Short mmCIF file of C-alpha atoms and ligand atoms in Angstrom, two decimals:
data_model
loop_
_atom_site.label_atom_id
_atom_site.label_comp_id
_atom_site.label_asym_id
_atom_site.label_seq_id
_atom_site.Cartn_x
_atom_site.Cartn_y
_atom_site.Cartn_z
CA MET A 1 18.20 12.79 -15.60
CA SER A 2 15.67 13.93 -13.31
CA PHE A 3 12.17 13.18 -12.75
CA PRO A 4 9.44 14.87 -10.74
CA ARG A 5 9.11 12.94 -7.33
CA THR A 6 4.99 11.76 -7.99
CA LEU A 7 4.92 10.08 -4.00
CA GLN A 8 7.40 9.64 -1.01
CA TRP A 9 6.64 8.16 2.23
CA GLN A 10 8.22 10.73 4.93
CA GLY A 11 8.81 9.67 8.58
CA ASP A 12 8.04 6.21 10.47
CA ALA A 13 5.00 3.96 10.63
CA LYS A 14 3.36 5.85 13.58
CA ALA A 15 3.35 9.67 12.46
CA GLY A 16 4.58 9.54 8.99
CA ARG A 17 2.62 10.37 5.88
CA LEU A 18 2.71 10.33 2.06
CA THR A 19 3.40 13.28 -0.15
CA ILE A 20 2.06 13.06 -3.43
CA ILE A 21 2.47 15.40 -6.39
CA GLU A 22 -1.51 16.61 -6.81
CA GLN A 23 -2.06 15.94 -10.51
CA THR A 24 -5.17 17.13 -10.96
CA LYS A 25 -3.51 20.80 -10.46
CA LEU A 26 -0.98 19.77 -13.32
CA PRO A 27 0.30 21.82 -15.72
CA SER A 28 -0.97 25.04 -14.40
CA GLU A 29 0.13 24.20 -10.61
CA LEU A 30 3.03 21.83 -8.85
CA ILE A 31 1.58 21.41 -5.70
CA TYR A 32 1.76 18.61 -3.05
CA LEU A 33 -0.81 16.81 -0.99
CA GLU A 34 0.03 15.21 2.02
CA LEU A 35 -1.76 12.09 3.48
CA SER A 36 -1.85 10.82 6.63
CA SER A 37 -5.12 9.04 6.90
CA LEU A 38 -6.74 6.41 4.86
CA ASP A 39 -9.78 7.92 3.66
CA ALA A 40 -7.05 10.90 2.44
CA LEU A 41 -5.62 8.32 0.68
CA ILE A 42 -8.40 6.68 -1.17
CA ASP A 43 -9.83 10.31 -2.02
CA ALA A 44 -6.64 10.88 -3.70
CA ILE A 45 -6.76 7.71 -5.86
CA LYS A 46 -10.21 8.02 -6.96
CA ARG A 47 -10.04 11.64 -8.15
CA LEU A 48 -6.45 10.48 -9.75
CA ALA A 49 -4.62 13.18 -7.55
CA VAL A 50 -2.08 10.07 -7.90
CA ARG A 51 -2.54 7.41 -10.77
CA GLY A 52 -1.22 4.86 -13.12
CA ALA A 53 -0.87 1.60 -12.32
CA PRO A 54 2.79 1.21 -10.68
CA ALA A 55 2.09 4.73 -8.84
CA ILE A 56 -1.58 3.33 -7.66
CA GLY A 57 0.79 0.41 -6.32
CA VAL A 58 2.88 1.61 -4.53
CA SER A 59 0.69 4.09 -2.73
CA GLY A 60 -1.72 1.31 -1.97
CA ALA A 61 1.53 0.07 -0.52
CA TYR A 62 2.23 2.76 2.05
CA GLY A 63 -1.68 2.68 2.39
CA CYS A 64 -1.51 -0.58 3.83
CA VAL A 65 0.59 1.14 7.11
CA LEU A 66 -2.24 4.01 7.29
CA ALA A 67 -5.10 1.26 7.69
CA LEU A 68 -2.99 -0.73 10.17
CA ARG A 69 -1.88 1.98 12.52
CA GLU A 70 -5.75 3.46 12.23
CA GLY A 71 -6.77 -0.33 13.29
CA LEU A 72 -8.88 -0.41 10.12
CA GLY A 73 -8.47 -4.46 9.82
CA ASP A 74 -9.29 -6.25 6.94
CA ALA A 75 -12.38 -4.01 6.23
CA GLY A 76 -9.51 -0.51 5.39
CA LEU A 77 -7.54 -2.99 3.45
CA GLU A 78 -10.04 -3.89 1.07
CA ARG A 79 -11.46 -0.28 0.45
CA LEU A 80 -7.90 0.25 -0.79
CA ALA A 81 -7.51 -2.33 -2.73
CA GLU A 82 -10.91 -1.69 -4.62
CA ALA A 83 -10.53 1.94 -5.04
CA ARG A 84 -9.34 1.62 -9.02
CA PRO A 85 -10.50 -1.88 -10.17
CA THR A 86 -7.98 -1.85 -13.46
CA ALA A 87 -5.04 -1.63 -12.05
CA VAL A 88 -3.78 -4.54 -10.67
CA ASN A 89 -1.08 -3.36 -9.38
CA LEU A 90 -3.08 -1.73 -6.18
CA ARG A 91 -4.71 -5.16 -4.98
CA TRP A 92 -1.24 -6.58 -5.53
CA ALA A 93 0.52 -4.18 -3.14
CA VAL A 94 -2.27 -4.38 -0.92
CA GLU A 95 -1.85 -8.17 -0.75
CA ARG A 96 1.79 -8.48 -0.90
CA VAL A 97 2.13 -5.94 1.95
CA SER A 98 -0.74 -7.17 4.37
CA ALA A 99 0.09 -11.05 3.73
CA PHE A 100 3.93 -9.72 5.18
CA ALA A 101 2.59 -7.01 8.13
CA LYS A 102 0.46 -9.29 10.31
CA GLY A 103 -1.50 -6.78 10.98
CA ASP A 104 1.51 -4.50 12.17
CA ALA A 105 2.31 -1.17 10.61
CA SER A 106 5.82 -1.21 11.06
CA ARG A 107 6.52 -3.95 9.10
CA ALA A 108 4.24 -3.10 6.58
CA LEU A 109 5.76 0.19 5.88
CA GLU A 110 9.46 -2.10 5.60
CA GLU A 111 7.43 -4.11 2.75
CA ALA A 112 6.01 -0.68 1.20
CA LYS A 113 9.41 0.36 1.29
CA ARG A 114 10.67 -2.38 -0.88
CA ILE A 115 7.89 -2.69 -3.09
CA ASN A 116 8.78 1.28 -3.55
CA ALA A 117 12.51 0.31 -4.11
CA GLU A 118 11.55 -2.47 -6.46
CA ASP A 119 9.62 0.04 -8.68
CA VAL A 120 12.61 2.36 -9.05
CA ALA A 121 14.36 -0.32 -9.96
CA ALA A 122 11.93 -1.81 -12.54
CA CYS A 123 11.50 1.42 -14.18
CA GLU A 124 15.39 1.86 -15.01
CA SER A 125 15.65 -1.57 -16.29
CA ILE A 126 12.40 -0.96 -18.37
CA GLY A 127 14.21 2.33 -19.70
CA LYS A 128 17.40 0.32 -20.94
CA HIS A 129 15.49 -2.52 -22.75
CA GLY A 130 13.32 -0.32 -24.11
CA ALA A 131 15.58 2.43 -25.31
CA THR A 132 16.83 -0.13 -27.97
CA LEU A 133 13.95 0.84 -30.45
CA ILE A 134 14.33 4.02 -30.55
CA LYS A 135 16.84 5.14 -33.35
CA ALA A 136 17.90 8.15 -34.03
CA GLY A 137 15.20 10.32 -36.19
CA MET A 138 12.29 8.53 -35.30
CA GLY A 139 9.03 9.24 -33.95
CA VAL A 140 7.85 7.79 -31.05
CA HIS A 141 4.01 7.81 -30.37
CA THR A 142 2.21 7.57 -26.64
CA HIS A 143 -0.88 7.59 -25.65
CA CYS A 144 -2.07 8.72 -21.68
CA ASN A 145 0.75 9.18 -19.11
CA ALA A 146 2.93 6.21 -18.22
CA GLY A 147 6.26 8.44 -17.21
CA ALA A 148 7.69 9.07 -13.95
CA LEU A 149 4.35 10.60 -12.92
CA ALA A 150 2.75 7.35 -13.43
CA THR A 151 5.16 5.60 -11.24
CA SER A 152 7.65 5.83 -8.36
CA GLY A 153 10.55 6.26 -10.55
CA MET A 154 11.44 6.85 -14.00
CA GLY A 155 8.04 5.44 -15.66
CA THR A 156 6.96 2.72 -17.74
CA ALA A 157 6.52 3.67 -21.49
CA LEU A 158 8.42 6.98 -21.00
CA ALA A 159 11.46 5.49 -19.53
CA PRO A 160 13.08 4.25 -22.68
CA MET A 161 12.26 7.95 -23.88
CA TYR A 162 14.23 9.48 -21.15
CA VAL A 163 17.11 6.63 -21.78
CA ALA A 164 17.52 7.43 -24.86
CA HIS A 165 17.49 10.88 -24.42
CA ALA A 166 20.04 10.56 -21.82
CA ALA A 167 22.25 8.74 -24.37
CA GLY A 168 22.17 11.95 -26.65
CA VAL A 169 19.18 10.04 -29.53
CA LYS A 170 17.47 12.78 -31.30
CA PHE A 171 13.77 11.97 -31.43
CA LYS A 172 10.54 13.25 -31.41
CA VAL A 173 7.13 12.11 -28.99
CA PHE A 174 3.50 12.16 -30.25
CA ALA A 175 1.91 12.16 -27.29
CA ASP A 176 -2.34 11.72 -27.56
CA GLU A 177 -4.30 14.30 -25.34
CA THR A 178 -5.86 11.25 -23.99
CA ARG A 179 -9.86 12.33 -23.52
CA PRO A 180 -11.87 12.69 -21.12
CA LEU A 181 -8.86 13.77 -18.50
CA LEU A 182 -6.06 14.81 -20.69
CA GLN A 183 -3.57 12.44 -19.31
CA GLY A 184 -1.50 13.27 -22.36
CA ALA A 185 -1.46 16.59 -22.92
CA ARG A 186 -1.77 17.56 -19.23
CA LEU A 187 1.28 15.13 -17.75
CA THR A 188 3.05 13.57 -20.45
CA ALA A 189 3.88 16.49 -22.21
CA TRP A 190 4.61 18.22 -19.05
CA GLU A 191 7.20 15.82 -17.65
CA LEU A 192 8.56 15.31 -21.26
CA ALA A 193 9.08 19.06 -22.08
CA GLN A 194 10.29 19.51 -18.57
CA ALA A 195 13.13 16.39 -19.56
CA GLY A 196 14.11 18.76 -22.53
CA ILE A 197 12.39 15.80 -24.88
CA ASP A 198 10.45 17.20 -28.23
CA VAL A 199 6.99 16.19 -27.81
CA THR A 200 3.70 17.42 -29.61
CA VAL A 201 0.83 16.60 -28.43
CA ILE A 202 -2.39 15.49 -30.71
CA GLY A 203 -6.02 15.16 -30.62
CA ASP A 204 -6.49 11.03 -29.84
CA ASP A 205 -8.30 10.89 -33.41
CA MET A 206 -4.88 12.67 -34.88
CA ALA A 207 -3.59 9.51 -34.15
CA ALA A 208 -4.33 7.46 -37.30
CA ILE A 209 -2.94 10.27 -39.36
CA VAL A 210 0.09 10.84 -37.47
CA LEU A 211 0.92 7.22 -38.11
CA ARG A 212 0.40 7.07 -41.76
CA GLU A 213 2.14 9.88 -42.42
CA LYS A 214 4.87 8.16 -40.57
CA LYS A 215 5.57 10.90 -38.50
CA SER A 216 5.72 8.33 -35.86
CA GLN A 217 6.64 5.01 -36.35
CA LEU A 218 6.91 3.16 -32.88
CA VAL A 219 4.47 3.27 -30.31
CA ILE A 220 4.99 2.23 -26.51
CA THR A 221 2.45 2.78 -24.33
CA GLY A 222 2.02 1.29 -20.51
CA ALA A 223 -0.52 -0.99 -18.94
CA ASP A 224 -2.83 -1.53 -16.19
CA ARG A 225 -3.03 -5.47 -16.40
CA ILE A 226 -1.81 -7.60 -18.64
CA ALA A 227 -3.91 -10.94 -18.91
CA LEU A 228 -1.97 -14.58 -19.37
CA ASN A 229 -2.37 -14.45 -22.90
CA GLY A 230 -0.47 -11.15 -23.55
CA ASP A 231 -4.49 -9.10 -24.04
CA THR A 232 -3.79 -5.82 -22.44
CA ALA A 233 -5.99 -3.22 -20.47
CA ASN A 234 -4.51 0.25 -20.64
CA LYS A 235 -6.53 3.73 -20.76
CA VAL A 236 -9.03 3.75 -23.43
CA GLY A 237 -8.11 4.89 -26.94
CA THR A 238 -4.78 2.71 -26.32
CA TYR A 239 -6.97 -0.07 -28.91
CA SER A 240 -7.68 2.14 -31.50
CA LEU A 241 -4.50 3.38 -31.72
CA ALA A 242 -3.04 -0.32 -31.59
CA LEU A 243 -5.31 -0.82 -34.55
CA ALA A 244 -3.85 1.92 -36.33
CA ALA A 245 -0.33 1.25 -35.87
CA LYS A 246 -0.50 -2.48 -37.20
CA THR A 247 -2.39 -0.64 -39.98
CA HIS A 248 0.41 1.75 -41.28
CA GLY A 249 2.96 -0.67 -40.10
CA ALA A 250 4.27 0.53 -36.84
CA PRO A 251 5.28 -1.77 -34.18
CA PHE A 252 3.38 -1.12 -30.70
CA TYR A 253 5.04 -1.92 -27.71
CA ILE A 254 3.57 -2.34 -23.48
CA ALA A 255 5.97 -1.26 -21.31
CA ALA A 256 4.97 -2.66 -17.97
CA PRO A 257 6.55 -3.67 -14.75
CA ARG A 258 6.03 -7.70 -13.80
CA SER A 259 3.61 -6.06 -10.90
CA THR A 260 1.07 -5.31 -13.82
CA PHE A 261 1.12 -8.63 -15.19
CA ASP A 262 -1.96 -11.02 -13.50
CA ALA A 263 -1.01 -14.75 -13.36
CA ALA A 264 -4.62 -15.19 -12.22
CA THR A 265 -6.21 -13.49 -15.64
CA LYS A 266 -6.64 -15.48 -18.52
CA THR A 267 -7.79 -13.05 -20.79
CA GLY A 268 -8.58 -9.83 -21.88
CA ALA A 269 -12.22 -10.54 -21.28
CA ASP A 270 -11.77 -11.43 -17.59
CA ILE A 271 -10.27 -7.80 -16.60
CA PRO A 272 -12.62 -5.79 -14.69
CA ILE A 273 -12.80 -2.31 -16.31
CA GLU A 274 -13.39 0.97 -14.26
CA GLU A 275 -16.35 3.13 -15.69
CA ARG A 276 -15.99 6.75 -14.27
CA ASN A 277 -17.97 9.44 -13.81
CA GLU A 278 -20.70 10.81 -16.62
CA ASN A 279 -19.05 14.23 -15.91
CA GLU A 280 -16.03 13.83 -17.02
CA LEU A 281 -17.11 13.74 -20.60
CA ARG A 282 -20.17 16.11 -19.93
CA GLN A 283 -17.89 18.88 -18.52
CA TRP A 284 -14.67 20.52 -18.47
CA ASN A 285 -13.78 22.93 -15.27
CA GLY A 286 -17.77 23.33 -14.60
CA ALA A 287 -18.66 24.34 -18.08
CA GLN A 288 -20.97 21.87 -19.81
CA LEU A 289 -19.92 20.27 -23.58
CA THR A 290 -22.18 17.48 -23.97
CA ALA A 291 -26.22 18.59 -24.91
CA LYS A 292 -29.17 18.26 -22.36
CA GLY A 293 -30.56 14.63 -23.33
CA ALA A 294 -27.31 12.81 -24.41
CA LYS A 295 -26.23 9.94 -22.64
CA VAL A 296 -22.83 8.84 -21.58
CA PHE A 297 -20.29 6.23 -21.58
CA ASN A 298 -17.39 6.55 -19.97
CA PRO A 299 -14.94 3.34 -19.55
CA ALA A 300 -11.47 5.20 -18.51
CA PHE A 301 -10.03 1.61 -20.03
CA ASP A 302 -10.14 -0.63 -23.34
CA VAL A 303 -8.47 -3.70 -23.78
CA THR A 304 -5.68 -4.49 -26.64
CA PRO A 305 -5.43 -7.93 -27.84
CA ALA A 306 -2.11 -9.93 -27.89
CA ASP A 307 -2.50 -9.84 -31.64
CA LEU A 308 -2.08 -6.24 -31.89
CA ILE A 309 1.31 -6.41 -29.47
CA SER A 310 4.65 -6.70 -30.75
CA GLY A 311 6.30 -6.99 -27.50
CA TYR A 312 6.16 -6.44 -23.84
CA ILE A 313 9.01 -4.34 -22.37
CA THR A 314 9.62 -6.06 -18.93
CA GLU A 315 12.18 -5.16 -16.15
CA ASP A 316 13.76 -8.40 -17.62
CA GLY A 317 14.03 -7.78 -21.09
CA ILE A 318 11.72 -7.53 -23.91
CA LEU A 319 9.18 -10.70 -24.06
CA GLN A 320 6.57 -11.89 -26.56
CA ALA A 321 3.09 -12.89 -25.20
CA SER A 322 3.98 -16.61 -25.68
CA GLN A 323 6.55 -16.14 -23.40
CA ILE A 324 4.72 -14.57 -20.23
CA ALA A 325 3.00 -17.82 -18.84
CA LYS A 326 6.49 -19.31 -18.13
CA TRP A 327 7.90 -15.60 -17.17
CA LEU A 328 5.60 -14.90 -14.60
CA ARG A 329 6.05 -18.99 -12.96
O1 MRU B 401 -6.78 6.52 -15.38
P1 MRU B 401 -4.80 6.80 -14.94
O2 MRU B 401 -4.56 8.00 -15.37
O3 MRU B 401 -4.63 6.05 -13.70
O4 MRU B 401 -4.54 5.78 -16.05
C1 MRU B 401 -3.39 5.41 -16.41
C2 MRU B 401 -2.60 4.41 -17.56
O5 MRU B 401 -3.86 4.38 -18.45
C3 MRU B 401 -1.18 4.25 -17.85
O6 MRU B 401 -1.11 4.17 -19.29
C4 MRU B 401 -1.38 2.74 -16.96
O7 MRU B 401 -1.31 2.97 -15.77
C5 MRU B 401 0.07 2.96 -17.30
S1 MRU B 401 1.49 3.76 -15.98
C6 MRU B 401 2.81 3.14 -15.73
#
């Protein structure tokens, strides 16, 4: 199995840099950005040049190295932690690295590399556990991009698909295009097609038909934050997909590593939802899409209640919502 190398630290703590795939250019161009300052990294995270909760977490871990070597202290680390508020992996990684580093950039690099290695291993385990759900002939539905491009490994929601494909299981994937920034159409479709996996892009508003017609019989998405009771924030549109899956009898799974579960967040009502710039909906490539004078509402995520979720595919196996609190202890 080969995957895009979404991010990679090169060099030592003093002069090293984080190389990332510039995801806003995909699928038309595969180009890399070299980030050697905290400001450049924060800008890349905010623009979604690097995105997806685990990838933001690992980038944030390496960002601590940049912040500390630039002498930016707690204010710099806080700026980094709040660059994207919903994906808990970012704050989790920044807090973990800064607690270990105690102000020392070399120690920060040591811990960031550990977080990176753990993410790669978690993705592989999620892939193995989740692959047991994928049967020959199935249609597997996903939303946004929770693949290699969203992690430093083989992905979360797409990892079971990679593992099943490598084992010779024949199945199809339906990828919601994911308005407004098209992570499904641009990123999921790109990485699955590169891997030789049969992928069909549909508009988000076509998901219910695809499920009703049993073209897809299983849904797996990623997550940006999972509360103690199992309520899950993920890319906006996930909630409607879960409702449609429930109506049409398709099991709906969330695939995520432990770093996406937040013991400090009791229910979905406590999850901060990032609202993004209106122009993401108003424009595409500079062309105006919405009528002048119309208001725009652009939440980047929504919360799917735990009772719509069949299970959580984690590095330690497939859990039920009722098992989360004990598992996190
Ligand atoms: O706004 P994005 O592209 O960062 O949103 C990404 C998602 O919603 C993913 O599904 C989630 O972060 C999980 S990534 C393994």
